[in-house]
Amino acid sequence: MPYHEFECSKCIPERKKHAVIKGHGEDLTDALPLGYLNTIPGTISERGCAYCGAKHVIGTPMKDVIHLSHGPVGCTYDTWQTKRYISDNDNFQLKYTYASDMKEKHIIFGAEKLLKQNIVEAFKAFPKIKRMTIYQTCASALIGDDLNAIAEEVMEEMPEVDIFVCNSPGFGGPSQSGGHHKINIAWIKQKVGTVEPKITSDYVINYVGEYNIQGDQEVMMDYFKRMGIQVLSTFTGNGSYDDLRSMQGAHLNVLECARSAEYICNELRVKYGTPRLDIDGFGFEALSNSLRKIGLFFGIEDRAQAIIDEETAKWKPELDWYKERLKGKKVCLWPGGSKLWHWAHAIHEEMGVEVVSVYTKFGHQGDMEKGISRCEEGALAIDDPNELEGLEAMEMLKPDIIFTGKRPGEVAKKIRVPYLNAHAYHNGPWKGFEGWVRFARDIYNAIYSPVHQLALMDITKDEIPDNGFQTQNLLSDKNLSEEATFSTILREYSGKYDCLADIRKKEYPEMVLTKKLNAV
């Protein structure tokens, strides 16, 4: 077994089995780290808790809902506005967060009266919102507050409202994935089947495991609409509470993020006989195959193929332009869960980058299996790394960029490694054909950013140029003087293009700037 032992973790020998380096000819039985286990004491894990997985990942994207946490206010703030789950109701669910604000006295004397008071006050503060989700935290779970009883009491007194209770305290699983499972199961047990759907098409799906990060869902919804498919509900990005109560009416559950939402698909299949079809919205080949599968299920393959042909013809040349300039760049793919395997093979084949490491904070063994199988030899795979291990990995691998969350990403910037936010994106959406090109553009801009090149300088000994972003001796296009500057170009073309990459591509195809920056 090719275990990798970090120098910083030698005092915790159990950590050795949580990292491997994929060697020549090794299969998954030889190159699979331990995963989805309780965090080893002393490793200072950066995982999210089960409460976070339930509220922050699954619950909060529901748009017409008051999301109230029964616990200390810190739990609520920690899971508020850190992802871009946009919605078409003026982003109500992002603007406001609610907490019962439990204090020490409530731990001693109980907090059920406090919870009821908070529920009533929240509905009065927002009279147009008639739906609520209550999330349990460690504090309210430990003292045994009966959230379900309070919710039933309020619904009897206020019959126009409906309340969903998610009993998922932070200690409810090894990581946030435990919360994914709990809210999936609670939703189907409490709410699915309580509303009759309005069917308007012969082809009806639930789009499951989609959270509308920066508009991802809208890209996919456009494809479904062009195929004549009715999306009954989206679990849960831009999802309506009552639409999600009618999930039983779909002909097919189309599953995007298997790590967070396969549970409800499996239960819908058992309870209502609804089949499950796993898809992938990232990458030209994966997305094309996904649309074909959906088309094949409904017998409308021709509609799917028409979209694929049109979008590929429009966007493939753009992707190829970036691939030529990203080829061979080293990437640490540290996103968390399913993106580990959604992206690993696709970014290598379609963008030319080399995946030198994968890790997951909350993924299960199956996620790591798929991720490692899609990586090249020599890739370092890590389960539940901490900050010191991440730093040591970057020092060893020397990646050109990492895809990760904000916390490890900001750490990477301190050692002059650029990062893209794999959880909330930099300039998304990244799904769909155009979105995949946008992802490549963000990678290109991060790696070749002139500001990042300046960040690589050591101000204690390197000479600092006094011409700012001047491109002297870097431009060869006949239309530009050698004294031209980035700021001049951006001012001139800011009204036409939204990024420097577009300017280079569309206006100055012969520029040798990329080659020069590669040599820096």
Coordinates of C-alpha atoms in Angstrom, one line a residue:
M1 CA 0.0 0.0 0.0
P2 CA 1.6 3.3 -1.1
Y3 CA 0.8 5.3 2.0
H4 CA 2.2 8.8 2.3
E5 CA 3.2 10.1 5.7
F6 CA 3.3 13.8 6.1
E7 CA 6.2 15.2 8.2
C8 CA 3.8 17.4 10.1
S9 CA 1.7 14.4 11.1
K10 CA 4.3 12.0 12.2
C11 CA 3.2 12.5 15.8
I12 CA -0.2 11.1 14.7
P13 CA 0.7 7.8 13.1
E14 CA -2.9 7.0 12.3
R15 CA -2.9 9.8 9.7
K16 CA -0.5 7.8 7.5
K17 CA -3.4 5.6 6.3
H18 CA -5.3 8.6 5.2
A19 CA -3.0 9.6 2.3
V20 CA -1.7 7.6 -0.7
I21 CA 0.3 8.2 -3.8
K22 CA -1.0 6.4 -6.9
G23 CA 1.8 4.3 -8.3
H24 CA 2.4 2.5 -11.6
G25 CA 0.0 -0.2 -12.3
E26 CA -1.8 0.1 -9.0
D27 CA -5.6 -0.4 -8.8
L28 CA -8.0 0.9 -6.2
T29 CA -7.1 -1.9 -3.8
D30 CA -3.6 -0.5 -3.6
A31 CA -4.2 3.2 -3.8
L32 CA -7.2 4.0 -1.6
P33 CA -6.8 5.9 1.6
L34 CA -9.1 5.4 4.6
G35 CA -12.0 7.8 4.5
Y36 CA -15.3 9.0 6.0
L37 CA -14.2 8.1 9.5
N38 CA -14.3 10.1 12.7
T39 CA -11.6 12.7 12.7
I40 CA -8.5 11.6 14.6
P41 CA -8.1 13.7 17.8
G42 CA -5.3 16.2 17.4
T43 CA -5.4 16.6 13.7
I44 CA -7.4 19.9 13.8
S45 CA -9.8 19.0 11.0
E46 CA -11.4 21.7 8.8
R47 CA -14.5 19.6 8.2
G48 CA -18.0 20.9 8.4
C49 CA -20.4 19.3 10.9
A50 CA -23.6 17.4 10.2
Y51 CA -25.7 20.5 11.0
C52 CA -23.7 22.4 8.4
G53 CA -24.3 19.7 5.8
A54 CA -28.0 19.8 6.4
K55 CA -28.6 23.5 6.6
H56 CA -25.8 25.1 4.6
V57 CA -25.6 22.6 1.7
I58 CA -29.1 21.1 1.3
G59 CA -31.6 23.2 3.1
T60 CA -30.7 26.9 2.6
P61 CA -31.0 26.9 -1.3
M62 CA -34.8 26.5 -0.9
K63 CA -35.9 30.0 -1.8
D64 CA -39.3 30.7 -0.2
V65 CA -38.5 29.5 3.3
I66 CA -37.5 31.0 6.6
H67 CA -34.4 28.9 7.7
L68 CA -34.3 29.0 11.5
S69 CA -31.6 27.4 13.6
H70 CA -32.5 26.4 17.1
G71 CA -29.2 26.9 18.9
P72 CA -26.5 29.5 19.6
V73 CA -26.3 32.3 17.1
G74 CA -22.7 31.3 16.0
C75 CA -24.0 28.2 14.3
T76 CA -26.4 30.3 12.2
Y77 CA -23.8 32.8 11.2
D78 CA -21.3 30.1 10.3
T79 CA -23.7 28.7 7.7
W80 CA -25.0 32.0 6.2
Q81 CA -24.1 33.6 2.9
T82 CA -20.9 31.6 2.2
K83 CA -22.1 30.1 -1.0
R84 CA -23.8 31.7 -3.9
Y85 CA -27.1 29.9 -4.0
I86 CA -29.0 32.4 -6.0
S87 CA -32.7 32.4 -6.5
D88 CA -35.4 34.2 -8.5
N89 CA -37.2 35.6 -5.5
D90 CA -34.7 38.4 -5.0
N91 CA -32.4 36.0 -3.1
F92 CA -34.6 36.0 0.0
Q93 CA -32.8 33.0 1.5
L94 CA -29.4 34.6 1.2
K95 CA -30.4 38.0 2.7
Y96 CA -31.7 36.7 6.0
T97 CA -30.8 34.2 8.5
Y98 CA -32.6 33.3 11.7
A99 CA -31.6 31.8 15.1
S100 CA -33.3 31.2 18.4
D101 CA -30.0 32.5 20.0
M102 CA -29.8 30.0 22.8
K103 CA -27.8 31.1 25.9
E104 CA -26.4 29.3 28.9
K105 CA -29.7 29.8 30.8
H106 CA -31.6 28.0 28.1
I107 CA -29.3 25.0 28.3
I108 CA -30.2 24.7 32.0
F109 CA -33.9 25.5 31.9
G110 CA -34.8 24.4 28.3
A111 CA -35.5 26.5 25.2
E112 CA -38.8 25.2 23.8
K113 CA -40.7 28.4 24.8
L114 CA -37.9 30.4 23.2
L115 CA -38.2 28.5 20.0
K116 CA -41.9 29.0 19.7
Q117 CA -41.5 32.7 20.3
N118 CA -38.9 32.9 17.6
I119 CA -41.1 31.0 15.1
V120 CA -44.0 33.3 15.6
E121 CA -41.9 36.4 15.4
A122 CA -40.2 35.3 12.2
F123 CA -43.5 34.7 10.4
K124 CA -44.9 38.1 11.6
A125 CA -41.7 39.8 10.4
F126 CA -42.1 38.3 6.9
P127 CA -45.9 37.8 6.5
K128 CA -45.5 36.8 2.8
I129 CA -43.4 33.8 3.7
K130 CA -45.5 30.9 4.9
R131 CA -42.9 28.1 5.0
M132 CA -40.1 27.4 7.5
T133 CA -37.4 24.9 8.2
I134 CA -36.1 24.5 11.7
Y135 CA -32.6 23.0 12.1
Q136 CA -31.5 21.3 15.3
T137 CA -28.0 22.1 16.6
C138 CA -25.8 20.3 19.2
A139 CA -27.0 22.5 22.0
S140 CA -30.8 21.9 21.5
A141 CA -30.2 18.2 20.8
L142 CA -28.2 17.7 24.0
I143 CA -30.9 19.1 26.2
G144 CA -33.7 17.2 24.4
D145 CA -35.9 20.1 23.1
D146 CA -38.8 18.6 21.1
L147 CA -38.7 20.6 17.9
N148 CA -41.4 18.5 16.2
A149 CA -43.9 19.1 19.0
I150 CA -43.3 22.8 18.9
A151 CA -43.7 22.9 15.1
E152 CA -47.0 21.0 15.3
E153 CA -48.2 23.3 18.0
V154 CA -47.5 26.4 15.8
M155 CA -49.1 24.9 12.7
E156 CA -52.3 24.2 14.7
E157 CA -52.4 27.8 15.8
M158 CA -51.4 29.2 12.4
P159 CA -52.9 26.8 9.8
E160 CA -51.7 28.9 6.8
V161 CA -48.0 28.0 7.6
D162 CA -46.1 24.8 7.1
I163 CA -42.9 23.8 9.0
F164 CA -40.3 21.2 8.3
V165 CA -38.1 20.0 11.1
C166 CA -34.5 18.8 10.4
N167 CA -33.1 17.0 13.4
S168 CA -29.4 17.0 12.4
P169 CA -27.1 18.2 15.3
G170 CA -23.5 18.8 14.5
F171 CA -22.4 15.5 16.1
G172 CA -24.8 13.5 13.9
G173 CA -22.1 12.1 11.6
P174 CA -18.4 12.1 11.0
S175 CA -18.7 15.1 8.7
Q176 CA -21.2 17.3 6.9
S177 CA -22.2 14.3 4.8
G178 CA -24.0 12.9 7.8
G179 CA -26.3 16.0 7.6
H180 CA -26.9 15.4 3.9
H181 CA -28.3 12.0 4.7
K182 CA -30.5 13.2 7.6
I183 CA -32.2 16.0 5.8
N184 CA -32.8 13.8 2.7
I185 CA -34.5 11.2 4.7
A186 CA -36.4 13.7 6.9
W187 CA -37.8 15.5 3.8
I188 CA -39.2 12.4 2.1
K189 CA -40.7 11.1 5.4
Q190 CA -42.3 14.4 6.4
K191 CA -43.2 16.3 3.2
V192 CA -43.0 14.4 0.0
G193 CA -46.5 13.4 -1.1
T194 CA -48.3 16.1 0.7
V195 CA -48.9 18.3 -2.4
E196 CA -50.3 17.1 -5.8
P197 CA -48.2 18.2 -8.7
K198 CA -49.3 20.1 -11.8
I199 CA -48.2 18.1 -14.8
T200 CA -47.7 20.0 -18.1
S201 CA -45.5 17.7 -20.1
D202 CA -45.1 14.1 -21.1
Y203 CA -41.6 14.2 -19.8
V204 CA -41.4 15.1 -16.1
I205 CA -38.3 15.1 -13.9
N206 CA -37.0 16.1 -10.5
Y207 CA -33.6 17.7 -10.8
V208 CA -31.9 16.4 -7.7
G209 CA -28.5 17.4 -6.1
E210 CA -28.4 20.8 -7.9
Y211 CA -28.0 23.9 -5.8
N212 CA -27.9 26.7 -8.4
I213 CA -24.4 28.0 -7.5
Q214 CA -24.1 31.2 -9.5
G215 CA -26.8 30.1 -11.8
D216 CA -25.7 26.5 -12.6
Q217 CA -29.3 25.3 -12.5
E218 CA -30.5 27.9 -15.0
V219 CA -28.0 26.6 -17.5
M220 CA -29.3 23.1 -17.2
M221 CA -32.9 24.2 -17.1
D222 CA -32.5 25.8 -20.5
Y223 CA -31.3 22.5 -21.9
F224 CA -34.3 20.6 -20.4
K225 CA -36.7 23.3 -21.6
R226 CA -35.4 22.9 -25.2
M227 CA -35.9 19.2 -24.9
G228 CA -39.5 19.7 -23.9
I229 CA -39.0 18.4 -20.3
Q230 CA -40.9 19.7 -17.3
V231 CA -38.8 20.1 -14.2
L232 CA -41.2 19.5 -11.4
S233 CA -38.9 20.4 -8.6
T234 CA -35.2 21.1 -8.0
F235 CA -33.7 19.6 -4.9
T236 CA -32.9 22.2 -3.7
G237 CA -31.4 25.1 -5.7
N238 CA -33.9 27.8 -6.4
G239 CA -36.4 25.2 -5.2
S240 CA -39.9 26.0 -4.0
Y241 CA -40.9 24.4 -0.7
D242 CA -44.3 23.3 -2.1
D243 CA -42.9 22.1 -5.4
L244 CA -40.5 19.8 -3.4
R245 CA -43.5 18.4 -1.5
S246 CA -44.8 17.1 -4.9
M247 CA -41.6 15.2 -5.9
Q248 CA -43.6 11.9 -6.1
G249 CA -45.2 13.1 -9.4
A250 CA -42.0 12.9 -11.6
H251 CA -41.3 10.2 -14.1
L252 CA -37.6 10.3 -13.5
N253 CA -35.1 11.6 -10.9
V254 CA -32.1 13.2 -12.6
L255 CA -29.3 13.2 -10.0
E256 CA -26.3 15.6 -10.3
C257 CA -24.5 15.5 -6.9
A258 CA -24.6 11.9 -5.8
R259 CA -22.8 12.6 -2.5
S260 CA -25.4 15.0 -1.2
A261 CA -28.6 13.7 -2.6
E262 CA -28.6 10.1 -3.7
Y263 CA -30.4 9.2 -0.5
I264 CA -33.7 10.8 -1.5
C265 CA -33.5 9.4 -5.0
N266 CA -33.1 5.9 -3.6
E267 CA -36.1 6.4 -1.2
L268 CA -38.2 7.8 -4.0
R269 CA -37.5 4.7 -6.0
V270 CA -38.5 2.4 -3.1
K271 CA -41.6 4.4 -2.1
Y272 CA -42.9 5.5 -5.5
G273 CA -41.0 3.4 -8.0
T274 CA -39.4 6.5 -9.6
P275 CA -36.2 5.5 -11.5
R276 CA -32.9 7.3 -10.8
L277 CA -30.5 8.5 -13.6
D278 CA -27.1 10.0 -12.6
I279 CA -25.8 12.8 -14.8
D280 CA -22.8 15.2 -14.9
G281 CA -23.2 18.8 -16.0
F282 CA -19.4 19.5 -16.1
G283 CA -17.4 19.0 -19.3
F284 CA -18.4 18.7 -22.9
E285 CA -18.2 14.9 -23.1
A286 CA -19.8 14.2 -19.7
L287 CA -22.6 16.7 -20.3
S288 CA -23.3 15.4 -23.8
N289 CA -23.5 11.8 -22.6
S290 CA -25.9 13.0 -19.8
L291 CA -28.2 14.7 -22.2
R292 CA -28.2 11.7 -24.4
K293 CA -29.1 9.4 -21.5
I294 CA -32.1 11.6 -20.5
G295 CA -33.2 11.8 -24.2
L296 CA -32.9 8.0 -24.5
F297 CA -35.1 7.5 -21.4
F298 CA -37.9 9.6 -22.8
G299 CA -37.3 8.6 -26.5
I300 CA -36.3 12.1 -27.6
E301 CA -32.7 11.5 -28.4
D302 CA -32.9 13.7 -31.5
R303 CA -33.7 16.7 -29.3
A304 CA -30.7 16.1 -27.0
Q305 CA -28.4 15.6 -30.0
A306 CA -29.5 18.9 -31.6
I307 CA -28.6 20.8 -28.4
I308 CA -25.2 19.0 -28.2
D309 CA -24.4 19.8 -31.8
E310 CA -25.4 23.4 -31.5
E311 CA -23.6 24.1 -28.3
T312 CA -20.4 22.1 -29.2
A313 CA -20.0 24.0 -32.5
K314 CA -20.4 27.3 -30.6
W315 CA -18.1 26.7 -27.7
K316 CA -15.6 24.0 -28.6
P317 CA -13.2 26.4 -30.4
E318 CA -13.2 28.6 -27.3
L319 CA -12.3 25.6 -25.1
D320 CA -9.5 24.5 -27.4
W321 CA -8.0 28.0 -27.2
Y322 CA -7.7 27.7 -23.5
K323 CA -6.6 24.0 -23.6
E324 CA -3.6 25.0 -25.7
R325 CA -2.5 27.5 -23.1
L326 CA -3.3 25.4 -20.0
K327 CA -1.7 22.2 -21.2
G328 CA 0.7 20.7 -18.6
K329 CA -0.3 23.1 -15.8
K330 CA -0.4 21.3 -12.4
V331 CA -3.6 21.3 -10.4
C332 CA -4.5 20.3 -6.9
L333 CA -8.2 19.3 -7.0
W334 CA -9.3 19.8 -3.5
P335 CA -13.1 20.6 -3.7
G336 CA -14.7 18.4 -1.1
G337 CA -17.2 15.8 -2.3
S338 CA -18.4 14.8 -5.8
K339 CA -16.5 17.4 -7.8
L340 CA -13.5 15.3 -6.9
W341 CA -14.5 12.8 -9.6
H342 CA -16.8 15.0 -11.7
W343 CA -13.8 17.2 -12.6
A344 CA -10.7 15.0 -12.3
H345 CA -10.8 13.3 -15.7
A346 CA -12.7 16.1 -17.5
I347 CA -10.2 18.9 -16.8
H348 CA -7.3 16.7 -17.8
E349 CA -8.8 15.6 -21.1
E350 CA -10.6 18.8 -22.1
M351 CA -8.4 21.5 -20.6
G352 CA -5.0 19.8 -20.7
V353 CA -4.1 20.3 -17.0
E354 CA -2.4 17.6 -14.9
V355 CA -4.2 16.6 -11.6
V356 CA -1.4 16.1 -9.2
S357 CA -3.5 15.7 -6.0
V358 CA -7.1 15.0 -5.0
Y359 CA -8.6 15.3 -1.5
T360 CA -11.9 15.2 0.2
K361 CA -13.1 16.6 3.5
F362 CA -16.5 14.7 3.7
G363 CA -16.6 12.3 0.7
H364 CA -17.1 8.6 1.2
Q365 CA -14.9 5.8 0.0
G366 CA -16.8 5.7 -3.3
D367 CA -16.0 9.3 -4.1
M368 CA -12.3 8.7 -3.5
E369 CA -12.4 5.5 -5.6
K370 CA -13.8 7.4 -8.6
G371 CA -11.5 10.3 -8.1
I372 CA -8.3 8.3 -7.8
S373 CA -9.3 6.1 -10.8
R374 CA -9.6 9.2 -13.0
C375 CA -6.2 10.7 -11.9
E376 CA -2.8 10.1 -13.5
E377 CA 0.0 8.1 -11.8
G378 CA 1.8 10.0 -9.1
A379 CA -1.3 11.8 -7.8
L380 CA -1.5 12.3 -4.1
A381 CA -4.9 11.4 -2.6
I382 CA -5.7 12.7 0.9
D383 CA -8.7 12.2 3.2
D384 CA -9.7 15.0 5.6
P385 CA -6.4 17.0 5.4
N386 CA -5.7 19.8 7.8
E387 CA -4.0 23.1 7.1
L388 CA -0.5 21.9 7.8
E389 CA -0.8 18.9 5.5
G390 CA -2.2 21.1 2.8
L391 CA 0.8 23.4 3.0
E392 CA 3.2 20.5 3.0
A393 CA 1.5 19.0 0.0
M394 CA 1.7 22.3 -1.9
E395 CA 5.4 22.6 -1.1
M396 CA 6.0 19.1 -2.3
L397 CA 3.8 19.2 -5.5
K398 CA 4.4 22.9 -6.5
P399 CA 1.0 23.2 -8.2
D400 CA 0.3 26.1 -10.6
I401 CA -3.2 26.4 -9.1
I402 CA -5.6 24.7 -6.7
F403 CA -9.4 24.3 -6.8
T404 CA -10.7 24.4 -3.2
G405 CA -12.8 26.2 -0.6
K406 CA -12.1 29.7 0.7
R407 CA -10.3 28.7 3.9
P408 CA -7.5 26.5 2.3
G409 CA -7.6 28.8 -0.7
E410 CA -6.6 31.9 1.3
V411 CA -3.8 29.8 2.9
A412 CA -2.5 28.9 -0.6
K413 CA -2.4 32.6 -1.5
K414 CA 0.0 33.2 1.3
I415 CA 2.5 30.9 -0.3
R416 CA 1.8 32.4 -3.7
V417 CA -0.3 29.7 -5.2
P418 CA -3.5 31.0 -6.9
Y419 CA -6.8 29.3 -6.2
L420 CA -10.3 29.1 -7.6
N421 CA -13.2 28.7 -5.3
A422 CA -14.5 25.2 -6.1
H423 CA -17.5 25.5 -3.8
A424 CA -18.9 28.9 -4.8
Y425 CA -17.0 29.6 -8.0
H426 CA -15.2 32.8 -9.0
N427 CA -17.1 33.8 -12.1
G428 CA -19.7 31.1 -12.6
P429 CA -21.8 29.4 -13.6
W430 CA -19.4 26.6 -14.6
K431 CA -22.0 24.0 -15.7
G432 CA -23.1 23.6 -19.3
F433 CA -21.0 24.1 -22.5
E434 CA -20.5 27.8 -22.0
G435 CA -20.0 27.4 -18.3
W436 CA -17.1 24.9 -18.9
V437 CA -15.4 27.5 -21.1
R438 CA -16.0 30.0 -18.4
F439 CA -14.3 27.7 -15.9
A440 CA -11.3 27.3 -18.3
R441 CA -11.2 31.1 -18.6
D442 CA -11.1 31.5 -14.8
I443 CA -8.2 29.0 -14.6
Y444 CA -6.3 30.8 -17.3
N445 CA -6.8 34.2 -15.7
A446 CA -5.8 32.9 -12.3
I447 CA -2.5 31.3 -13.5
Y448 CA -1.5 34.1 -15.9
S449 CA -2.7 37.1 -13.9
P450 CA -0.1 39.9 -14.0
V451 CA -0.9 40.7 -10.4
H452 CA -0.1 37.1 -9.5
Q453 CA 3.2 37.4 -11.3
L454 CA 4.1 40.4 -9.2
A455 CA 3.2 38.4 -6.1
L456 CA 5.9 35.9 -6.9
M457 CA 8.6 38.5 -6.5
D458 CA 10.6 38.8 -3.3
I459 CA 10.5 42.5 -2.4
T460 CA 13.5 42.1 -0.1
K461 CA 15.9 41.4 -3.0
D462 CA 14.1 41.5 -6.4
E463 CA 14.0 44.8 -8.3
I464 CA 10.5 46.2 -8.4
P465 CA 9.5 47.6 -11.9
D466 CA 8.2 51.1 -11.7
N467 CA 6.0 50.8 -14.8
G468 CA 3.2 48.9 -13.1
F469 CA 1.5 46.4 -15.5
Q470 CA 3.5 47.7 -18.4
T471 CA 3.8 45.1 -21.2
Q472 CA 7.0 46.5 -22.7
N473 CA 8.8 43.8 -24.7
L474 CA 6.0 41.4 -24.2
L475 CA 3.8 42.4 -27.0
S476 CA 4.5 41.7 -30.6
D477 CA 1.2 42.6 -32.3
K478 CA 1.7 45.2 -35.0
N479 CA -1.2 47.2 -33.7
L480 CA 0.3 47.9 -30.3
S481 CA 3.4 50.0 -29.4
E482 CA 5.9 48.5 -27.1
E483 CA 4.9 51.0 -24.5
A484 CA 1.3 49.8 -24.3
T485 CA 0.0 48.8 -20.9
F486 CA -2.6 46.4 -19.6
S487 CA -4.6 49.3 -18.2
T488 CA -4.6 51.0 -21.6
I489 CA -5.9 47.8 -23.3
L490 CA -8.5 47.3 -20.6
R491 CA -9.8 50.8 -20.7
E492 CA -10.1 50.7 -24.5
Y493 CA -11.9 47.3 -24.6
S494 CA -13.7 47.2 -21.3
G495 CA -17.0 47.9 -23.0
K496 CA -16.6 44.9 -25.4
Y497 CA -15.1 42.1 -23.4
D498 CA -15.3 41.0 -19.8
C499 CA -11.8 39.6 -19.3
L500 CA -8.3 40.0 -20.6
A501 CA -8.3 36.5 -22.0
D502 CA -11.2 37.5 -24.4
I503 CA -9.2 40.6 -25.4
R504 CA -6.1 38.6 -26.2
K505 CA -8.1 36.0 -28.1
K506 CA -10.4 38.2 -30.1
E507 CA -8.3 41.3 -30.8
Y508 CA -4.6 40.2 -30.6
P509 CA -4.3 36.6 -31.7
E510 CA -0.6 36.9 -32.4
M511 CA 0.4 38.2 -29.0
V512 CA 3.3 36.3 -27.4
L513 CA 2.4 37.4 -23.9
T514 CA 1.5 33.8 -22.8
K515 CA 4.8 32.4 -23.8
K516 CA 6.6 35.1 -21.9
L517 CA 4.6 34.6 -18.8
N518 CA 5.2 30.9 -19.0
A519 CA 8.9 31.6 -18.7
V520 CA 8.6 33.8 -15.6

